[in-house]
């Protein structure tokens, strides 16, 4: 397919795009027309349907994929697409990864590595808990593999939650190997589960926006509750262990002001919050380095880091 | 009974007290003896058992009630009790309210008024939810009526949680009558439930201390989870309503920095956090006024109010 | 009259509007013309007077009401009014409430209810003080009934100060009935007076902007001083009472950082600051609900509440 | 006289002291006695009157000066005075400066220099205002010359307010000579008046404690109100000038969080807050240097300066 | 020369300007042209070179001075210059002060006064240190006289660093004369040196932007290190004196949060930070008064002063 | 030797101790005696020399090691040592590790591992810089191996700086292996050097207190300057590299408020600050776990972690 970022004035287009938005509008002369936002992974483009009787109009909706035929024109210096004909397509006709930002790593491979950490857990209760999420619950597995870790900031792409959870889990493993006061089972398990609430905080792609529960409860509390529910189905799960696992999830933002209702009170909770922070910061800077606007050595003031960030030059 | 605050040097004592603490100690000459802290609602007194072979020794434990016989003596200006004989007593032999701080209001009457608010709820789901707590669950009802609302600050007495919950509920009712944008059912119900997690955050009197879950999870998250569990047993409970109720509980401290994982996002959540704050502040000042150290007009600098507090004089 | 929000391109207009602004401008060809902003309660519209010799030009000023005749035209997608003729009108010819935002409640009724609170005060000195403001001082009464409680935020309309003062007074009455430690006379009286300084902080409508004293002294200090002056004319007004009334006014923002030079040191001052806060927050959310941009369930991030605010849906 | 700091165990004392405190106490055997705190400028000493029938007992009160006869004894490592006889003395019999901390500068000379600044003011209204305080109002003059500028921190001695006001005024004069954008009359006048409210915020020595108004209103608001009252008695005092003077007083703490209800909005208000800050800091460090506990080069962590403070060594 | 602020549509221009920026652009028809920003001290103007074969094109660079010939035209209400011919000029052909903001004071006179302070220093080591900067190091002297004290805020002009350093030094002298606890030599010397690191923090005019070291190390640390290097070349320079001088430089921002790695621990360091603050604030307000947008009495909300700033009117 | 923690009333002592403090005192009867604090690694003990003519008195000083003979007695419940005879001993007679807290790891082994990281550096300039510290400078090596990383908090023992530097270096290596955007040479090298300034911030054991430079400049600035000096001796050391290394050291506390004059602007600086933080937190908790007062599961409120810290129990 030809991507949006390659379009020029005068091009004829005949390709499938994702409909990000759709509104009915009216010209000054009182004629109705339809306004669309089409999207692929390289960008977005406004589309206009002037003739509302043309083929396929009215049979698609926002977040559908449509096959459009039309002409690229320039208006006030911005390109738009004059759509002549369109058709809603079915799931097999397109490859979603052409339309959405995706992890640069293979999701299957990441998940294998992720499960490897689970398999090395020695505590049987902790292992059972992890399996109830990552082996037995197909719905959770599917969402966990595809959902984003964020609406915008870091890991905001398909597979982002898995990639970030794996990153934090790797650090957890390393930290536990480095500092003997850390209980590896507890730290690794809570690293794997720390953001599990995000599968209910965000709607799936292509929407990728906060759900009601995301806004009202937040992934921290949702995740703690999900863990509590799974534990109820495991016989004789030790109560103290349950509290300590939930505590690590609840406190993983490290500070009350960052939305954790409790400060870390266990050494594993302290370590987890730092692993989460490190993985998030590294990915944030990576995305900063990758973004086209920041091609120069000094990338300008960054609000998160409160500094004019610079590429290292050695 | 004669209360501890009336004891004088030389008094003979023969009464029942609560054992708050108990340790084995040794004199400089190497002789073992037992050190107790006895308590009633007027104060605490150190007790010494010099003769560990005397009657009843070793058959009681911390937080038991014991009938002691002994002599009050003064040592370094402080009174202590030389215990000669003691006996662990059974539950019917004493009145707990002699040994613990209690609400000045009748618990039965408060609970009736509290249920009255529940009965005026119109939304059937909300009403069922409240009934599942306050009518059907005997264990919760018992704890809810007796537990403290705090370890020390405000409402730190038997019945304190009920008294405070009733206070906030009264305000909720008034606020909803005053501001038409407030949904009365939602506001009153979440006022009734806002601190329900405290029945698991604190151990019952006489211990009245943070439980493990209290320290690791906190009453805000515990309460939200308790509500979630009750809702699961109510058929067709609307999901949106569930999220909004939990949100009000989660956000009732008003600020992330005060331990709420979410800021209030609903007008009822805003109102609830203010009702909670007002009732807590009024009771805190009342307890300040009542405390013996603050008999004067100017009561000295108070850290919570960041001010030298003054009794109003008109 | 026809309101501005109903105007369309090509309409002929012949109605009275408020002149919000007026400047002399020059075309590229060097010809002078006049630029006006016309306003009614539904919006604002730019007006152009191309022919400065036409009738009525030059005889009116900013904040006058004028009767204009002209044609609505569209320029760059925005409507404007080509004014052909105008006439400055006199006070009886228009109804100010067509031109300014006004309280939705009747000002007379609100004031009656307000005076009712005053009449139930038992302390004679406090009552005399209130009467000196709200019964005897015609100028204060007139301003108090009409002025806004804010430039923009909450209660920013004609009668806003009265509506807000009444709201806080109602809460004060309720709080005093609920918590026996509160002195009702003191709390109700300072609720009535707490924002009295605003009649000097803001200029009257239609200007409704900060005065010099508003900017340099603020309504908190102005109000305290106004109370001090009235008290001087009341024989034997108790000095301690005077200080306590002023203190409640000075501390009613609750925090130094919010412009109160003293934190509340009296229980009534604590309660007053919370009543003020509650009434302000409820009205702010109400205005948020009413504004057209926020028609949806989720109303977007709100800086004051630091949250994406949501309409309750039950 | 012999000062308290020179007393030794066994000394016989026969001198005049200030009574700082006085309470009736009882021995364990039930005998009443009187407990005094005697004070001179070098320290304080506990006194005991065992024989309440001895001469002069009962005829004096707290803050009186008494001539005592007695014996210095050591109890638990602390000296105390066994008082055998005492007599309340009259105002001429002692020199208050022996009993209270006083400015090291001559109060008359300081006041002369202070008035010199007033006399060089050119604006007639400002000059009249200053004269109404510092020339015409005997009561204000007397208090202004003697009162402390603080309860403890800096300038906490007789003449302290005058010394600090003069210090700030000197800086104001210098700043105005250095920066031409500053209006010298306004800056110097508000420097002279900035802390005038302290004569009502603190009670006179020897008590030197916060008054009710001090606690409830604070010297900033009191001072602004005092200026407002004086201005009312000056014909045609320009309103704008009045607001600007009051503003400088109200904003002289520089930050809302430091109790100023307004941040400085005039360049003179900015300069005044910095002059006040500088004079206060310099005197605070001077008192730190002078205090006996800080004889060493490194004086230990100081909370105000958030640093381990060091004497300069060159 | 004719300054940019006097240009009108249709003017023919033939003058020398500084090239602030230069980019190659393309018309919609695919034709390349060059876009320049020309600057003099009165403003900036966009220039267009449509014919890239015209004389002088390509032989100049950003921050060069060029002699341009062209026509002023108006496009979308903004003036621009259609450049027909240009020539890069040499250093003697223009007066840099026509193109850059400069101190309103004579640099030579300021420097003389500055050296006067140095000459009155009594401590020989301190004097030698100052001479090593301000007498012996030609490169430092040249930069110190010309560089700006800031990129934008206060003293952002040629000679700004000298003007500000002199201002702070004057205050230092005055403070030391006023408060006897201050060591004048130390205070005056560190006032002279406090911002010396800025000659490496900013690139020279016309660029006047942060250098790499400016961004990575900051003038505070750079300055301390520069002082350390000079001291190494002075025989027997007392180590304690060296530490104290560096400390004053390091702590002169007064607060950790403002980038000082240490809070002031010496009385001279406290005084220096206040002198720096005062001189910066006075100049900031002066520039506010001078700016054309702020011609009115109330100058609008200013973020630095957190207030709507007002011109004093007496 | 017998350690202080094993002493009992009545023991005769004849062993070598470190003299931590020494003062001359006087009995109530006017007789002079000497007061010592003796220390070994298990605790401290007060010593009294009543007979100042006894052997060895006067020939030793604070921080000397002395061989004392005397009797342990109990006074007011505290043990003290009545010293009869003492002798200052020479360096070979005792093992310092008996008297001071030391790292539980072998210093030689730690240093070998540390140098291993250096040897794997590829950039020749960075490697030369590290060698100039850790291979060529004997004085630095000696101090670096023995000095503490803190006065009290974490790593406050002999070898503490090396142990912490190694811990951070290990993390740096791991982080660089995990995140490809990190430059391993820069990150590892600045991890090795980040706290190098501490060898001048603290005096050597047994004193282990802040030096003048430690208080006035701090280890962050001292370290940056030390690096700058070493770099000057390396031919052609790239200026940009120098700035980036210094920046990492300067910003390693992560926040201005923690004493870093710059926030991290390089990805390696971000990672370094997090490695430093993690190693410090892990060691702090380890020391908390090890301390005797914290033997219980819940260890009480900890100010650094703002939480009641709990031992993990699985």
Short mmCIF file of C-alpha atoms in Angstrom, two decimals, chain C residues 19-307:
data_model
loop_
_atom_site.label_atom_id
_atom_site.label_comp_id
_atom_site.label_asym_id
_atom_site.label_seq_id
_atom_site.Cartn_x
_atom_site.Cartn_y
_atom_site.Cartn_z
CA UNK C 19 -20.73 48.92 23.39
CA UNK C 20 -18.00 46.85 24.98
CA UNK C 21 -15.10 48.38 23.10
CA UNK C 22 -14.44 51.08 20.47
CA UNK C 23 -11.28 51.96 18.52
CA UNK C 24 -10.38 54.11 15.57
CA UNK C 25 -8.61 52.19 12.77
CA UNK C 26 -7.29 52.88 9.29
CA UNK C 27 -7.63 50.95 6.04
CA UNK C 28 -4.60 50.20 3.92
CA UNK C 29 -5.67 52.98 1.69
CA UNK C 30 -5.45 55.38 4.61
CA UNK C 31 -9.15 55.87 5.28
CA UNK C 32 -10.25 56.06 8.90
CA UNK C 33 -13.09 53.89 10.21
CA UNK C 34 -14.39 52.84 13.61
CA UNK C 35 -14.23 49.38 15.09
CA UNK C 36 -16.76 48.41 17.79
CA UNK C 37 -17.48 45.39 19.89
CA UNK C 38 -21.22 45.06 20.46
CA UNK C 39 -22.51 42.76 23.16
CA UNK C 40 -25.67 41.20 24.47
CA UNK C 41 -26.06 38.35 26.91
CA UNK C 42 -25.78 35.77 24.14
CA UNK C 43 -22.46 36.88 22.72
CA UNK C 44 -20.41 39.62 21.06
CA UNK C 45 -20.09 40.91 17.50
CA UNK C 46 -17.63 43.17 15.75
CA UNK C 47 -19.12 46.26 14.16
CA UNK C 48 -17.56 48.54 11.54
CA UNK C 49 -18.51 52.14 10.83
CA UNK C 50 -17.04 52.96 7.44
CA UNK C 51 -18.69 56.31 7.07
CA UNK C 52 -17.68 58.37 10.05
CA UNK C 53 -20.05 61.14 9.02
CA UNK C 54 -23.12 58.97 9.43
CA UNK C 55 -25.67 59.72 12.11
CA UNK C 56 -24.83 59.38 15.78
CA UNK C 57 -21.18 58.61 15.30
CA UNK C 58 -18.96 60.19 17.91
CA UNK C 59 -21.72 60.83 20.39
CA UNK C 60 -21.42 57.60 22.35
CA UNK C 61 -18.75 55.95 24.41
CA UNK C 62 -17.60 52.54 25.66
CA UNK C 63 -20.19 50.95 27.98
CA UNK C 64 -23.01 53.03 26.48
CA UNK C 65 -26.02 51.33 24.95
CA UNK C 66 -26.66 52.19 21.30
CA UNK C 67 -29.43 51.57 18.83
CA UNK C 68 -27.74 50.42 15.61
CA UNK C 69 -28.93 49.88 12.08
CA UNK C 70 -26.84 47.84 9.71
CA UNK C 71 -26.14 44.70 7.74
CA UNK C 72 -24.62 41.44 8.92
CA UNK C 73 -21.85 40.26 6.61
CA UNK C 74 -19.41 37.38 6.71
CA UNK C 75 -15.69 38.08 6.54
CA UNK C 76 -13.16 35.25 6.65
CA UNK C 77 -15.80 33.01 8.13
CA UNK C 78 -16.71 35.39 10.94
CA UNK C 79 -19.82 37.54 11.05
CA UNK C 80 -19.53 41.28 11.47
CA UNK C 81 -21.94 44.19 11.39
CA UNK C 82 -21.64 46.99 8.85
CA UNK C 83 -23.17 49.87 10.81
CA UNK C 84 -25.00 52.51 8.80
CA UNK C 85 -26.60 54.54 11.52
CA UNK C 86 -26.64 54.56 15.32
CA UNK C 87 -28.08 56.46 18.26
CA UNK C 88 -27.08 56.49 21.91
CA UNK C 89 -30.13 55.49 23.96
CA UNK C 90 -31.19 56.45 27.47
CA UNK C 91 -31.49 54.27 30.55
CA UNK C 92 -35.14 53.37 30.23
CA UNK C 93 -35.03 52.21 26.64
CA UNK C 94 -33.45 48.83 27.28
CA UNK C 95 -33.43 46.06 29.87
CA UNK C 96 -29.86 45.57 31.20
CA UNK C 97 -30.58 41.93 31.84
CA UNK C 98 -30.68 41.43 28.08
CA UNK C 99 -27.09 42.50 27.87
CA UNK C 100 -25.44 41.03 30.90
CA UNK C 101 -25.29 37.64 32.50
CA UNK C 102 -27.64 37.65 35.50
CA UNK C 103 -28.43 35.34 38.37
CA UNK C 104 -31.21 32.91 37.56
CA UNK C 105 -32.79 33.71 40.95
CA UNK C 106 -34.86 36.76 41.78
CA UNK C 107 -32.67 39.32 43.50
CA UNK C 108 -35.48 40.59 45.72
CA UNK C 109 -36.33 37.14 46.96
CA UNK C 110 -32.73 36.29 47.60
CA UNK C 111 -32.28 39.47 49.58
CA UNK C 112 -35.36 38.75 51.70
CA UNK C 113 -34.07 35.34 52.59
CA UNK C 114 -30.68 36.87 53.31
CA UNK C 115 -32.19 39.43 55.71
CA UNK C 116 -34.08 36.61 57.39
CA UNK C 117 -30.78 35.17 58.57
CA UNK C 118 -29.84 38.56 59.94
CA UNK C 119 -33.09 38.89 61.83
CA UNK C 120 -32.55 35.62 63.64
CA UNK C 121 -29.21 36.77 65.09
CA UNK C 122 -29.46 37.04 68.87
CA UNK C 123 -26.31 38.94 69.78
CA UNK C 124 -27.29 42.62 69.63
CA UNK C 125 -23.89 43.89 68.58
CA UNK C 126 -23.59 41.45 65.73
CA UNK C 127 -27.12 42.27 64.61
CA UNK C 128 -26.43 46.01 64.71
CA UNK C 129 -23.31 45.49 62.66
CA UNK C 130 -25.21 43.56 60.01
CA UNK C 131 -27.97 46.17 59.93
CA UNK C 132 -25.42 48.92 59.42
CA UNK C 133 -24.50 47.17 56.19
CA UNK C 134 -27.65 45.53 54.92
CA UNK C 135 -30.40 47.82 56.21
CA UNK C 136 -28.97 51.26 56.71
CA UNK C 137 -26.39 51.76 53.99
CA UNK C 138 -28.22 52.27 50.72
CA UNK C 139 -25.10 52.47 48.63
CA UNK C 140 -23.74 49.20 49.95
CA UNK C 141 -27.11 47.51 49.55
CA UNK C 142 -27.39 48.57 45.94
CA UNK C 143 -23.94 47.39 45.04
CA UNK C 144 -24.23 44.21 47.10
CA UNK C 145 -27.36 43.23 45.17
CA UNK C 146 -25.93 43.78 41.73
CA UNK C 147 -22.24 43.14 41.74
CA UNK C 148 -20.57 39.96 40.52
CA UNK C 149 -18.70 37.62 42.83
CA UNK C 150 -15.91 37.19 40.30
CA UNK C 151 -14.45 38.40 37.05
CA UNK C 152 -14.76 35.04 35.38
CA UNK C 153 -14.75 31.86 37.48
CA UNK C 154 -17.86 31.21 39.54
CA UNK C 155 -20.85 33.51 40.18
CA UNK C 156 -19.53 35.95 37.54
CA UNK C 157 -22.89 37.60 36.84
CA UNK C 158 -25.23 40.36 38.03
CA UNK C 159 -26.39 39.35 41.50
CA UNK C 160 -23.55 36.87 41.80
CA UNK C 161 -22.20 38.27 45.06
CA UNK C 162 -25.63 38.12 46.68
CA UNK C 163 -26.29 34.62 45.39
CA UNK C 164 -22.95 33.34 46.65
CA UNK C 165 -23.24 35.17 50.00
CA UNK C 166 -26.68 33.67 50.48
CA UNK C 167 -25.37 30.21 49.56
CA UNK C 168 -22.58 30.43 52.11
CA UNK C 169 -24.97 31.82 54.72
CA UNK C 170 -27.37 28.90 54.22
CA UNK C 171 -24.49 26.46 54.74
CA UNK C 172 -23.37 28.43 57.79
CA UNK C 173 -26.81 28.08 59.31
CA UNK C 174 -26.88 24.37 58.62
CA UNK C 175 -23.38 23.79 59.97
CA UNK C 176 -24.21 25.65 63.18
CA UNK C 177 -27.35 23.55 63.61
CA UNK C 178 -25.31 20.38 63.03
CA UNK C 179 -22.23 21.02 65.19
CA UNK C 180 -22.94 22.37 68.64
CA UNK C 181 -19.42 23.72 69.12
CA UNK C 182 -20.17 26.40 66.53
CA UNK C 183 -21.44 29.79 67.64
CA UNK C 184 -24.29 30.36 65.20
CA UNK C 185 -24.39 34.15 65.47
CA UNK C 186 -20.72 34.52 64.68
CA UNK C 187 -20.72 31.97 61.88
CA UNK C 188 -23.85 33.24 60.13
CA UNK C 189 -22.81 36.87 60.43
CA UNK C 190 -19.35 36.32 58.99
CA UNK C 191 -20.85 34.20 56.21
CA UNK C 192 -23.03 37.17 55.29
CA UNK C 193 -20.08 39.55 55.41
CA UNK C 194 -17.24 37.36 54.20
CA UNK C 195 -17.04 38.73 50.65
CA UNK C 196 -18.40 42.24 51.33
CA UNK C 197 -15.06 43.68 50.17
CA UNK C 198 -15.91 42.57 46.65
CA UNK C 199 -18.18 45.58 46.18
CA UNK C 200 -14.97 47.61 46.13
CA UNK C 201 -12.81 44.97 44.47
CA UNK C 202 -14.84 44.93 41.28
CA UNK C 203 -16.29 47.77 39.27
CA UNK C 204 -20.00 47.47 38.55
CA UNK C 205 -21.34 45.79 35.43
CA UNK C 206 -21.02 46.07 32.51
CA UNK C 207 -17.32 46.69 33.18
CA UNK C 208 -16.95 44.10 35.97
CA UNK C 209 -13.16 44.37 36.27
CA UNK C 210 -10.68 44.73 39.12
CA UNK C 211 -10.49 48.20 40.59
CA UNK C 212 -7.18 49.65 41.74
CA UNK C 213 -8.00 48.75 45.32
CA UNK C 214 -9.07 45.32 44.14
CA UNK C 215 -5.65 44.73 42.66
CA UNK C 216 -3.62 46.43 45.40
CA UNK C 217 -5.50 45.43 48.55
CA UNK C 218 -7.90 42.62 47.61
CA UNK C 219 -11.42 42.00 48.89
CA UNK C 220 -10.23 40.21 52.02
CA UNK C 221 -8.44 43.20 53.49
CA UNK C 222 -10.97 45.69 52.08
CA UNK C 223 -13.78 43.73 53.72
CA UNK C 224 -12.05 43.56 57.07
CA UNK C 225 -11.48 47.31 56.97
CA UNK C 226 -15.11 48.02 56.00
CA UNK C 227 -16.26 45.99 58.98
CA UNK C 228 -13.84 47.88 61.22
CA UNK C 229 -15.30 51.19 60.11
CA UNK C 230 -18.90 50.18 60.70
CA UNK C 231 -18.01 48.88 64.15
CA UNK C 232 -16.53 52.23 65.14
CA UNK C 233 -20.00 53.73 64.85
CA UNK C 234 -21.59 51.20 67.20
CA UNK C 235 -21.36 52.16 70.84
CA UNK C 236 -19.56 49.77 73.14
CA UNK C 237 -19.00 47.16 70.46
CA UNK C 238 -16.88 44.57 72.32
CA UNK C 239 -13.30 44.69 71.15
CA UNK C 240 -12.83 40.92 71.33
CA UNK C 241 -15.91 40.37 69.22
CA UNK C 242 -14.63 42.84 66.67
CA UNK C 243 -11.32 41.00 66.39
CA UNK C 244 -13.01 37.65 66.02
CA UNK C 245 -15.34 38.87 63.27
CA UNK C 246 -12.45 40.41 61.36
CA UNK C 247 -10.44 37.26 61.84
CA UNK C 248 -13.16 35.14 60.22
CA UNK C 249 -13.20 37.45 57.22
CA UNK C 250 -9.41 37.58 56.94
CA UNK C 251 -8.98 33.80 57.18
CA UNK C 252 -11.90 32.71 55.00
CA UNK C 253 -9.71 31.56 52.10
CA UNK C 254 -8.38 28.94 54.51
CA UNK C 255 -4.72 29.02 53.48
CA UNK C 256 -2.03 31.70 53.38
CA UNK C 257 -1.25 30.58 49.85
CA UNK C 258 -4.80 31.48 48.81
CA UNK C 259 -4.39 35.04 50.05
CA UNK C 260 -5.64 34.85 53.62
CA UNK C 261 -3.13 36.66 55.84
CA UNK C 262 -4.06 34.35 58.73
CA UNK C 263 -5.04 30.68 58.91
CA UNK C 264 -8.39 30.06 60.67
CA UNK C 265 -7.84 30.05 64.46
CA UNK C 266 -11.49 29.84 65.54
CA UNK C 267 -13.79 26.91 64.90
CA UNK C 268 -16.21 29.28 63.16
CA UNK C 269 -13.42 30.49 60.90
CA UNK C 270 -12.65 26.90 59.96
CA UNK C 271 -16.31 26.23 59.21
CA UNK C 272 -16.70 29.47 57.26
CA UNK C 273 -13.76 28.70 54.99
CA UNK C 274 -15.26 25.29 54.25
CA UNK C 275 -18.72 26.70 53.53
CA UNK C 276 -17.20 29.24 51.15
CA UNK C 277 -15.22 26.52 49.42
CA UNK C 278 -18.20 24.20 49.06
CA UNK C 279 -20.55 26.83 47.63
CA UNK C 280 -17.88 27.99 45.20
CA UNK C 281 -17.08 24.47 44.03
CA UNK C 282 -20.75 23.50 43.57
CA UNK C 283 -21.45 26.62 41.50
CA UNK C 284 -18.27 26.13 39.47
CA UNK C 285 -19.34 22.61 38.53
CA UNK C 286 -22.86 23.80 37.80
CA UNK C 287 -21.49 26.39 35.36
CA UNK C 288 -19.31 23.67 33.86
CA UNK C 289 -22.38 21.49 33.35
CA UNK C 290 -24.28 24.41 31.80
CA UNK C 291 -21.61 25.52 29.35
CA UNK C 292 -22.26 24.46 25.81
CA UNK C 293 -18.75 23.15 25.15
CA UNK C 294 -19.24 20.51 27.80
CA UNK C 295 -22.29 18.72 26.54
CA UNK C 296 -20.69 15.29 26.74
CA UNK C 297 -20.43 12.86 29.62
CA UNK C 298 -16.70 13.38 30.00
CA UNK C 299 -16.06 17.10 30.02
CA UNK C 300 -12.29 17.06 29.64
CA UNK C 301 -9.46 17.98 31.97
CA UNK C 302 -10.34 20.80 34.33
CA UNK C 303 -7.42 22.68 35.86
CA UNK C 304 -9.23 23.71 39.02
CA UNK C 305 -10.30 20.17 39.86
CA UNK C 306 -7.16 18.60 38.35
CA UNK C 307 -9.28 15.91 36.77
#
